Short mmCIF file of C-alpha atoms in Angstrom, two decimals:
data_model
loop_
_atom_site.label_atom_id
_atom_site.label_comp_id
_atom_site.label_asym_id
_atom_site.label_seq_id
_atom_site.Cartn_x
_atom_site.Cartn_y
_atom_site.Cartn_z
CA MET Y 29 23.62 42.92 1.57
CA SER Y 30 22.21 40.26 -0.18
CA LYS Y 31 18.49 39.65 -0.71
CA PRO Y 32 17.87 36.53 0.72
CA GLN Y 33 17.13 33.45 -1.12
CA LYS Y 34 13.69 32.40 -1.27
CA LYS Y 35 12.34 29.43 0.66
CA MET Y 36 9.70 26.60 -0.62
CA HIS Y 37 7.25 25.02 0.91
CA LEU Y 38 6.45 22.16 1.95
CA ASN Y 39 3.50 19.74 3.13
CA VAL Y 40 3.64 16.09 2.99
CA PHE Y 41 0.03 14.53 2.24
CA LEU Y 42 -0.49 11.33 4.28
CA MET Y 43 -2.67 9.00 2.67
CA ASN Y 44 -2.57 6.10 4.79
CA LEU Y 45 -0.42 3.87 3.61
CA GLY Y 46 0.90 6.05 0.68
CA HIS Y 47 -0.21 7.57 -2.97
CA HIS Y 48 -0.20 4.76 -5.42
CA GLU Y 49 -3.07 2.32 -5.41
CA ALA Y 50 -0.92 -0.33 -4.95
CA ALA Y 51 1.13 0.16 -1.82
CA TRP Y 52 -1.16 -1.80 0.36
CA ARG Y 53 0.12 -4.35 -1.29
CA ARG Y 54 4.26 -3.81 -0.62
CA LYS Y 55 5.35 -6.37 1.80
CA ASP Y 56 6.62 -3.42 4.13
CA THR Y 57 2.63 -2.31 4.98
CA GLY Y 58 0.26 -3.56 6.74
CA PRO Y 59 -3.77 -3.78 7.16
CA LYS Y 60 -3.64 -2.38 10.58
CA HIS Y 61 -1.62 1.16 9.93
CA ALA Y 62 -4.61 2.99 8.87
CA THR Y 63 -5.87 2.76 12.27
CA ASP Y 64 -2.80 2.63 14.34
CA ILE Y 65 -1.91 6.31 15.43
CA ARG Y 66 2.05 4.92 16.43
CA TYR Y 67 1.97 4.32 12.76
CA PHE Y 68 1.14 7.80 12.05
CA THR Y 69 2.63 10.01 15.44
CA ARG Y 70 5.93 8.16 13.46
CA LEU Y 71 5.03 9.68 10.14
CA ALA Y 72 4.47 12.60 11.46
CA GLN Y 73 8.27 13.01 13.58
CA ILE Y 74 9.85 11.85 10.52
CA ALA Y 75 7.84 15.44 8.91
CA GLU Y 76 9.01 17.41 11.37
CA LYS Y 77 12.49 16.17 12.19
CA ALA Y 78 12.87 17.62 8.20
CA LYS Y 79 10.92 20.39 8.94
CA PHE Y 80 8.35 20.04 6.71
CA ASP Y 81 5.65 23.17 7.15
CA SER Y 82 2.88 20.67 7.61
CA LEU Y 83 1.15 17.49 6.50
CA PHE Y 84 -2.52 17.03 4.98
CA LEU Y 85 -5.31 14.05 6.03
CA ALA Y 86 -7.41 14.34 3.03
CA ASP Y 87 -10.94 12.77 4.47
CA VAL Y 88 -14.36 11.46 2.46
CA LEU Y 89 -17.18 10.86 3.73
CA SER Y 90 -17.71 7.50 1.94
CA VAL Y 91 -16.82 4.14 0.52
CA GLY Y 92 -17.50 4.04 -2.68
CA LYS Y 93 -17.05 1.08 -5.66
CA ASN Y 94 -13.58 0.06 -5.24
CA VAL Y 95 -13.22 -1.56 -1.43
CA ARG Y 96 -12.52 -5.36 -2.78
CA HIS Y 97 -9.05 -4.35 -4.34
CA GLY Y 98 -8.69 -0.99 -2.21
CA SER Y 99 -10.13 2.42 -1.22
CA PHE Y 100 -10.01 4.85 1.01
CA VAL Y 101 -10.43 4.62 4.58
CA GLY Y 102 -9.00 5.67 7.62
CA LEU Y 103 -9.76 8.13 11.12
CA GLU Y 104 -11.41 10.74 11.08
CA PRO Y 105 -8.90 13.95 10.71
CA PHE Y 106 -9.82 16.43 14.00
CA THR Y 107 -8.97 13.40 16.03
CA LEU Y 108 -6.61 12.10 14.47
CA LEU Y 109 -4.87 15.51 14.19
CA SER Y 110 -5.38 16.51 17.88
CA ALA Y 111 -3.56 13.57 19.21
CA LEU Y 112 -1.12 14.58 16.36
CA ALA Y 113 -1.13 17.40 18.01
CA ALA Y 114 0.33 16.10 21.79
CA VAL Y 115 3.50 14.25 20.11
CA THR Y 116 4.44 17.42 17.69
CA GLU Y 117 5.69 20.86 18.34
CA HIS Y 118 5.87 22.80 14.95
CA ILE Y 119 4.63 21.08 11.84
CA GLY Y 120 1.49 22.55 10.60
CA LEU Y 121 -1.49 19.77 10.76
CA ILE Y 122 -4.04 20.51 8.06
CA GLY Y 123 -6.78 18.65 7.40
CA THR Y 124 -9.80 18.65 4.71
CA VAL Y 125 -13.45 19.56 5.82
CA SER Y 126 -16.33 19.47 3.68
CA THR Y 127 -18.60 22.76 3.88
CA THR Y 128 -21.65 20.79 1.49
CA PHE Y 129 -22.11 18.16 4.47
CA ASN Y 130 -21.45 19.93 7.54
CA GLU Y 131 -22.53 23.05 9.36
CA PRO Y 132 -20.71 26.28 10.31
CA PHE Y 133 -20.66 26.23 13.61
CA HIS Y 134 -19.64 22.89 13.99
CA VAL Y 135 -16.24 23.29 11.80
CA ALA Y 136 -16.10 26.77 13.12
CA ARG Y 137 -15.76 25.57 16.68
CA LYS Y 138 -13.51 21.95 15.91
CA PHE Y 139 -11.35 24.15 13.88
CA ALA Y 140 -10.85 26.92 16.99
CA SER Y 141 -10.46 24.31 19.08
CA LEU Y 142 -7.59 22.03 17.45
CA ASP Y 143 -5.89 25.07 16.90
CA HIS Y 144 -5.24 25.88 20.40
CA ILE Y 145 -4.74 22.61 21.44
CA SER Y 146 -1.58 22.79 18.57
CA ASN Y 147 -0.64 26.44 19.77
CA GLY Y 148 -1.62 27.49 16.17
CA ARG Y 149 -0.15 24.90 13.97
CA ALA Y 150 -4.01 24.02 12.44
CA GLY Y 151 -5.33 24.02 8.94
CA TRP Y 152 -8.60 23.84 6.83
CA ASN Y 153 -8.30 22.47 3.78
CA ILE Y 154 -11.76 23.37 2.32
CA VAL Y 155 -13.27 20.86 0.17
CA THR Y 156 -16.98 21.02 -1.77
CA SER Y 157 -17.62 17.04 -1.89
CA ALA Y 158 -17.65 15.65 -5.27
CA SER Y 159 -18.86 12.37 -5.24
CA GLU Y 160 -22.83 11.11 -5.07
CA PHE Y 161 -21.77 8.34 -2.92
CA GLU Y 162 -21.31 11.29 -0.15
CA ALA Y 163 -24.69 12.64 -0.58
CA ALA Y 164 -25.84 9.32 -0.01
CA ASN Y 165 -24.92 9.77 3.11
CA PHE Y 166 -27.00 12.74 4.66
CA SER Y 167 -30.12 11.72 3.72
CA LYS Y 168 -29.67 13.44 -0.18
CA GLU Y 169 -31.46 12.13 -3.20
CA GLU Y 170 -28.77 13.90 -5.56
CA HIS Y 171 -26.02 15.95 -5.06
CA LEU Y 172 -26.21 19.48 -5.25
CA GLN Y 173 -24.80 21.29 -8.52
CA HIS Y 174 -21.06 22.13 -8.62
CA ALA Y 175 -22.09 25.84 -9.19
CA LYS Y 176 -24.13 25.95 -5.15
CA ARG Y 177 -21.84 23.55 -3.91
CA TYR Y 178 -19.65 26.78 -4.06
CA GLU Y 179 -22.03 29.11 -3.32
CA ARG Y 180 -22.38 27.69 -0.20
CA ALA Y 181 -18.93 26.99 0.78
CA ARG Y 182 -18.77 31.13 0.05
CA GLU Y 183 -21.75 31.50 2.88
CA PHE Y 184 -20.42 28.64 4.31
CA LEU Y 185 -16.55 30.02 4.91
CA ASP Y 186 -18.38 33.90 5.68
CA VAL Y 187 -20.21 32.33 8.66
CA ALA Y 188 -16.87 30.54 9.87
CA THR Y 189 -14.84 33.77 9.94
CA LYS Y 190 -17.42 35.71 11.96
CA LEU Y 191 -17.05 32.64 14.83
CA TRP Y 192 -13.35 32.49 14.75
CA ASP Y 193 -14.30 37.15 15.23
CA SER Y 194 -17.03 36.79 18.09
CA TRP Y 195 -14.38 37.07 20.35
CA GLN Y 196 -11.86 39.05 20.47
CA ASP Y 197 -8.28 38.59 21.62
CA ASP Y 198 -8.19 40.34 25.07
CA ALA Y 199 -11.90 38.93 25.81
CA ILE Y 200 -11.32 37.44 28.90
CA VAL Y 201 -10.26 39.00 31.66
CA PHE Y 202 -10.23 36.46 34.67
CA ASP Y 203 -10.31 39.15 37.33
CA ARG Y 204 -10.88 36.74 40.85
CA GLU Y 205 -11.56 40.10 42.82
CA SER Y 206 -14.39 41.72 41.00
CA GLY Y 207 -15.89 38.35 39.15
CA ILE Y 208 -16.16 39.42 36.44
CA PHE Y 209 -14.62 36.69 33.33
CA ALA Y 210 -15.00 38.36 29.92
CA ASP Y 211 -15.52 41.24 28.90
CA ASP Y 212 -19.12 40.87 27.42
CA SER Y 213 -18.80 44.15 24.94
CA LYS Y 214 -15.86 42.04 23.58
CA VAL Y 215 -17.88 38.93 22.66
CA ASN Y 216 -20.38 39.61 19.71
CA ALA Y 217 -23.29 38.02 18.49
CA ILE Y 218 -22.76 37.50 14.21
CA ASN Y 219 -27.09 37.49 13.77
CA HIS Y 220 -26.07 35.66 10.04
CA GLU Y 221 -29.25 35.26 7.65
CA GLY Y 222 -28.14 34.27 4.71
CA THR Y 223 -29.45 31.44 2.14
CA TYR Y 224 -28.26 28.75 3.26
CA PHE Y 225 -27.73 29.51 7.16
CA ASN Y 226 -28.76 31.29 9.51
CA VAL Y 227 -26.24 31.35 12.81
CA ASN Y 228 -26.62 33.60 16.21
CA GLY Y 229 -23.04 33.08 17.87
CA PRO Y 230 -21.03 33.76 19.10
CA LEU Y 231 -18.29 30.33 19.01
CA ASN Y 232 -17.95 28.91 22.18
CA VAL Y 233 -14.08 28.68 21.87
CA PRO Y 234 -12.24 32.19 22.86
CA ARG Y 235 -10.34 34.08 19.39
CA THR Y 236 -7.43 31.36 18.26
CA PRO Y 237 -3.07 31.93 18.51
CA GLN Y 238 -3.63 32.18 15.11
CA GLY Y 239 -7.37 34.10 15.16
CA TYR Y 240 -8.11 31.58 11.97
CA PRO Y 241 -6.73 28.07 10.38
CA VAL Y 242 -4.82 28.61 8.09
CA LEU Y 243 -7.17 28.50 4.88
CA VAL Y 244 -5.72 25.24 2.70
CA GLN Y 245 -8.61 24.79 -0.95
CA ALA Y 246 -8.18 21.84 -3.51
CA GLY Y 247 -9.99 22.98 -6.70
CA SER Y 248 -8.69 23.91 -10.15
CA SER Y 249 -12.03 24.19 -12.25
CA GLU Y 250 -12.49 27.74 -12.34
CA ASP Y 251 -15.14 28.11 -9.05
CA GLY Y 252 -12.44 26.34 -7.22
CA LYS Y 253 -9.53 29.77 -8.85
CA GLU Y 254 -12.54 32.50 -8.02
CA PHE Y 255 -12.98 30.27 -4.45
CA ALA Y 256 -8.78 30.24 -4.31
CA ALA Y 257 -8.42 34.16 -5.68
CA GLN Y 258 -11.04 35.39 -2.54
CA TYR Y 259 -10.53 33.34 0.11
CA ALA Y 260 -7.27 30.89 -0.22
CA GLU Y 261 -3.45 31.05 1.55
CA ALA Y 262 -2.66 27.83 0.01
CA ILE Y 263 -3.25 25.61 -2.43
CA PHE Y 264 -3.20 22.27 -3.32
CA THR Y 265 -2.87 21.39 -6.80
CA ALA Y 266 -2.49 18.61 -9.73
CA GLN Y 267 -0.33 20.16 -13.07
CA GLN Y 268 1.28 17.92 -15.33
CA THR Y 269 3.86 19.96 -18.08
CA LEU Y 270 5.78 22.81 -16.34
CA ALA Y 271 3.88 24.69 -18.75
CA GLU Y 272 0.46 24.09 -17.04
CA GLY Y 273 2.29 24.61 -13.77
CA GLN Y 274 3.58 27.98 -14.62
CA GLN Y 275 -0.05 28.94 -16.46
CA PHE Y 276 -2.36 27.72 -13.45
CA TYR Y 277 0.35 29.74 -11.19
CA ALA Y 278 0.09 32.90 -12.81
CA ASP Y 279 -3.48 32.70 -13.24
CA VAL Y 280 -4.89 32.11 -9.73
CA LYS Y 281 -1.95 34.78 -8.75
CA GLY Y 282 -3.23 37.32 -11.02
CA ARG Y 283 -7.07 37.10 -9.79
CA LEU Y 284 -6.05 38.70 -6.50
CA ALA Y 285 -5.55 41.68 -7.30
CA LYS Y 286 -9.58 42.67 -7.45
CA TYR Y 287 -10.02 40.92 -3.98
CA GLY Y 288 -7.50 43.52 -2.42
CA ARG Y 289 -4.87 40.78 -2.27
CA HIS Y 290 -1.29 40.27 -2.95
CA PRO Y 291 0.70 37.41 -4.48
CA GLY Y 292 2.74 36.54 -1.26
CA GLN Y 293 -0.45 35.91 0.21
CA ILE Y 294 -1.69 32.48 -1.22
CA LYS Y 295 1.12 29.33 -1.89
CA ILE Y 296 0.22 27.51 -4.44
CA LEU Y 297 1.74 23.91 -4.52
CA PRO Y 298 1.59 21.14 -6.41
CA GLY Y 299 1.43 17.86 -6.15
CA ILE Y 300 4.69 15.67 -6.58
CA CYS Y 301 4.55 11.56 -6.14
CA PRO Y 302 8.21 11.31 -5.98
CA ILE Y 303 9.78 7.55 -6.42
CA ILE Y 304 13.44 7.84 -4.98
CA ALA Y 305 16.27 5.28 -5.17
CA PRO Y 306 19.92 6.04 -5.99
CA THR Y 307 19.90 5.17 -9.74
CA GLU Y 308 17.58 6.14 -12.31
CA SER Y 309 17.50 3.02 -13.38
CA GLU Y 310 16.02 1.51 -9.99
CA ALA Y 311 13.71 4.11 -9.21
CA LYS Y 312 12.06 2.95 -12.61
CA GLU Y 313 12.32 0.12 -11.56
CA ARG Y 314 10.51 0.48 -8.64
CA GLU Y 315 8.06 2.54 -10.25
CA GLN Y 316 7.28 -0.40 -12.92
CA GLU Y 317 6.93 -2.82 -9.78
CA LEU Y 318 3.80 -1.08 -8.32
CA ASN Y 319 2.42 -0.11 -11.38
CA GLU Y 320 2.74 -4.63 -11.08
CA LEU Y 321 0.53 -4.61 -8.01
CA THR Y 322 -2.11 -2.98 -9.26
CA VAL Y 323 -5.43 -3.84 -10.42
CA PRO Y 324 -7.24 -3.23 -13.49
CA ALA Y 325 -10.62 -3.26 -12.09
CA TYR Y 326 -10.18 -1.27 -9.25
CA GLY Y 327 -7.57 1.98 -11.67
CA LEU Y 328 -10.39 1.53 -14.26
CA ASN Y 329 -13.63 2.10 -11.06
CA GLN Y 330 -11.23 5.36 -10.35
CA LEU Y 331 -10.95 6.14 -13.69
CA SER Y 332 -14.87 5.78 -14.50
CA GLY Y 333 -15.57 8.03 -11.57
CA ILE Y 334 -13.72 10.40 -12.55
CA ILE Y 335 -14.72 11.10 -15.69
CA GLY Y 336 -18.69 10.07 -14.92
CA ILE Y 337 -19.13 6.63 -17.87
CA ASP Y 338 -18.57 3.56 -16.53
CA LEU Y 339 -15.71 2.71 -18.94
CA SER Y 340 -16.42 -1.55 -18.11
CA SER Y 341 -18.11 -1.93 -21.07
CA TYR Y 342 -14.83 -0.17 -23.10
CA PRO Y 343 -11.40 -2.37 -24.76
CA LEU Y 344 -8.51 -1.27 -22.22
CA ASP Y 345 -6.56 -1.66 -25.30
CA GLY Y 346 -8.50 1.32 -27.13
CA PRO Y 347 -8.97 4.95 -26.69
CA LEU Y 348 -11.37 7.01 -24.36
CA PRO Y 349 -15.11 7.64 -25.67
CA GLU Y 350 -16.53 10.30 -26.75
CA LEU Y 351 -17.33 12.68 -23.53
CA PRO Y 352 -19.55 14.99 -21.98
CA PRO Y 353 -18.28 17.89 -22.27
CA LEU Y 354 -17.08 20.11 -18.96
CA ASN Y 355 -19.95 22.46 -18.54
CA GLU Y 356 -22.06 18.32 -17.84
CA ILE Y 357 -19.90 17.06 -15.38
CA ASN Y 358 -21.05 17.31 -11.73
CA GLY Y 359 -17.79 15.99 -10.32
CA ASN Y 360 -14.91 17.24 -9.63
CA LYS Y 361 -13.99 19.48 -13.13
CA SER Y 362 -10.30 20.16 -12.76
CA ARG Y 363 -9.64 16.23 -12.64
CA TYR Y 364 -11.76 15.72 -15.40
CA SER Y 365 -10.43 18.40 -17.55
CA LEU Y 366 -6.88 17.31 -15.93
CA VAL Y 367 -7.51 13.27 -17.19
CA THR Y 368 -9.09 13.95 -20.40
CA GLU Y 369 -6.28 16.01 -21.31
CA LEU Y 370 -3.39 14.25 -20.45
CA ALA Y 371 -5.09 10.79 -22.26
CA ALA Y 372 -5.68 13.38 -25.77
CA ARG Y 373 -2.12 14.35 -25.53
CA GLU Y 374 -1.25 11.76 -24.82
CA LYS Y 375 -2.26 9.34 -27.01
CA LEU Y 376 -2.98 7.15 -24.48
CA THR Y 377 -5.41 3.56 -24.20
CA ILE Y 378 -7.21 3.10 -20.99
CA ARG Y 379 -5.14 1.10 -20.00
CA GLN Y 380 -2.19 3.11 -19.80
CA LEU Y 381 -3.86 6.34 -18.78
CA ILE Y 382 -4.94 3.49 -15.34
CA GLY Y 383 -1.18 3.19 -15.06
CA LYS Y 384 -0.61 7.10 -15.63
CA LEU Y 385 -2.87 8.10 -12.99
CA ALA Y 386 -1.81 4.69 -10.94
CA GLY Y 387 0.67 6.59 -8.42
CA GLY Y 388 -0.77 9.67 -7.69
CA ARG Y 389 -4.47 10.66 -9.66
CA GLY Y 390 -3.59 13.35 -12.13
CA HIS Y 391 -0.43 14.32 -9.98
CA ARG Y 392 2.57 14.12 -11.07
CA VAL Y 393 4.92 10.78 -10.60
CA PHE Y 394 8.58 11.21 -11.12
CA ALA Y 395 10.81 8.68 -10.88
CA GLY Y 396 14.58 8.85 -10.49
CA THR Y 397 17.26 10.09 -7.80
CA ALA Y 398 17.49 12.08 -4.87
CA VAL Y 399 19.06 14.62 -6.56
CA GLN Y 400 16.83 14.44 -9.38
CA VAL Y 401 13.87 15.11 -7.52
CA ALA Y 402 15.12 17.67 -6.47
CA ASP Y 403 16.30 19.54 -9.94
CA GLN Y 404 12.53 19.22 -10.50
CA LEU Y 405 11.65 20.71 -7.91
CA GLU Y 406 13.76 23.46 -7.93
CA GLU Y 407 12.87 23.89 -11.60
CA TRP Y 408 9.07 24.68 -10.60
CA PHE Y 409 9.96 26.55 -7.99
CA THR Y 410 12.69 28.88 -10.25
CA GLN Y 411 10.41 28.98 -13.11
CA GLY Y 412 7.31 30.60 -11.32
CA ALA Y 413 5.04 27.23 -11.36
CA SER Y 414 4.69 26.85 -7.15
CA ASP Y 415 6.10 28.12 -3.51
CA GLY Y 416 6.61 24.30 -2.85
CA PHE Y 417 5.67 21.32 -3.18
CA ASN Y 418 2.68 18.80 -1.20
CA VAL Y 419 4.83 15.72 -0.99
CA MET Y 420 3.11 13.03 -2.18
CA PRO Y 421 4.70 9.72 -1.69
CA PRO Y 422 4.36 6.74 -2.96
CA TYR Y 423 4.66 3.97 -0.13
CA LEU Y 424 5.00 4.89 3.62
CA PRO Y 425 6.57 5.21 5.99
CA ALA Y 426 9.76 4.04 3.34
CA GLY Y 427 8.87 6.59 0.98
CA LEU Y 428 8.85 9.94 3.25
CA GLU Y 429 11.81 8.68 4.99
CA ASP Y 430 13.92 8.47 1.64
CA PHE Y 431 12.22 12.86 1.19
CA ALA Y 432 13.18 13.44 4.31
CA GLN Y 433 16.91 11.90 4.47
CA LEU Y 434 18.09 11.90 0.77
CA VAL Y 435 16.04 14.79 -1.38
CA VAL Y 436 15.65 17.26 2.47
CA PRO Y 437 19.24 18.09 2.51
CA GLU Y 438 20.04 18.23 -1.40
CA LEU Y 439 17.21 21.14 -1.22
CA GLN Y 440 19.00 22.30 1.96
CA ARG Y 441 22.25 22.40 0.06
CA ARG Y 442 21.44 24.21 -2.61
CA GLY Y 443 19.15 27.40 -0.32
CA LEU Y 444 15.71 26.13 -1.51
CA PHE Y 445 14.33 24.57 1.62
CA ARG Y 446 14.49 25.60 5.96
CA THR Y 447 16.92 23.79 8.21
CA GLU Y 448 15.16 25.37 11.23
CA TYR Y 449 11.88 26.27 11.56
CA GLU Y 450 10.76 30.57 11.77
CA SER Y 451 7.75 30.18 13.75
CA ARG Y 452 5.87 27.78 16.31
CA THR Y 453 3.04 28.38 13.78
CA LEU Y 454 1.53 27.09 10.38
CA ARG Y 455 0.80 31.11 9.28
CA GLY Y 456 4.60 32.13 10.57
CA ASN Y 457 5.80 29.09 8.62
CA TYR Y 458 4.02 29.85 6.02
CA GLY Y 459 4.58 34.15 6.63
CA LEU Y 460 0.29 34.68 6.44
CA ALA Y 461 -0.39 37.37 8.27
CA ARG Y 462 -2.74 37.06 10.92
CA PRO Y 463 -6.25 37.92 10.18
CA SER Y 464 -7.21 41.04 12.15
CA ASN Y 465 -10.37 40.85 14.34
CA ARG Y 466 -13.20 42.66 11.85
CA TRP Y 467 -15.15 43.62 14.95
CA VAL Y 468 -12.00 45.18 15.95
CA SER Y 469 -11.28 47.05 12.95
CA GLN Y 470 -15.48 48.50 12.64
CA GLN Y 471 -14.72 49.48 16.17
CA GLU Y 472 -11.52 51.69 15.32
CA SER Y 473 -12.86 52.57 12.06
CA ASN Y 474 -16.15 53.74 13.57
CA ALA Y 475 -13.73 55.89 15.98
CA SER Y 476 -12.06 56.85 13.24
CA ASP Y 477 -15.08 58.28 11.47
CA GLU Y 478 -17.10 60.01 14.54
CA ILE Y 479 -13.55 61.85 14.96
CA PHE Y 480 -13.56 63.07 11.51
CA SER Y 481 -17.26 64.15 11.60
CA HIS Y 482 -15.91 66.27 15.20
CA THR Y 483 -13.13 67.69 13.09
CA LYS Y 484 -15.43 69.21 10.15
#
């Protein structure tokens, strides 16, 4: 028998009205959509009907300076994902939560609740937060340094996983006759004492269908890649070219062995913002129409935030000014590198760079027919640059409908994407194992050691 063809994984990144910064100016979008549960229900059900693995919500804990011409505002992820869990059955539900401005117990409890509510479809996009505007909303005079944010994130995740393990799977006895609700020998305090957190535990939510939510990470700096290699099970990354995608893929997969992991334990999903039309020329026209709706002041603010320099005094038709070295950047280091390398490689002016970033903020934008989009995805998937993709519709809902109704069937025809869900859990659909409970593993190890000692 021939070996079954490997299938790609698809996540849809729902960014309110769409990923293009001018999406809100299209006639088929409305200002109330960003807070309308019926709108998000429709998007989730479109994606589930197309058999997407998961949907993903970003989250930023500030408004920033760009609200005049458009800014990321919207509903809190746990609230929205819990509502979507009730109107879907299979699609994974991934929410972004910062380790810098939260406490492990709160986050562990909320994700455990979401995993129970969804019957095993929760995922956590772990971020350390890159903006000083966020720090100012949490009584901080300055933003924690990049390396310290990752140091805190490691301990944060350690505490969260200990809390998820604090209840063994069979801890609840529910014996009415004896009056025993739970076997308290199987409910463990974690007694964590660390640099950033002191947490006793146990969690007040029993162990969940997946054990842990699927752990997702989006940083591509050196700290980010090392963190991902140690902990992440999926990575949302921004790569502009096939060669860059292949290099990133090999780099991250090559780091796993030192943590006792194998390449199949992490799914690398580059972002793609596809602008789809019946012909290539029509797709290019749609892209141009969107770009003409952009407000230069908004794009300039976005770019200034990425590189950490106010560009308002520099000519739009000139190059980027001399920039600080990467080690002096305390924001998003990976996006800083991507944007500055893109500008240098293509010799872009500030105006041209703003246009390049309008659709995906550094993620790859591709305008073409459904077949051409499928060709692009197949090339990256089969040439060692991805395990699938983080699909970023430029405008919603039409951009998602185009992908679901035109590109997905083409990928299925080529045998590259599922026609039915393999599992009812996100872990099952991603092909990931359910984590073993550390307390059970420790007890089994202790019992094995004791037996071995008696046989000497």
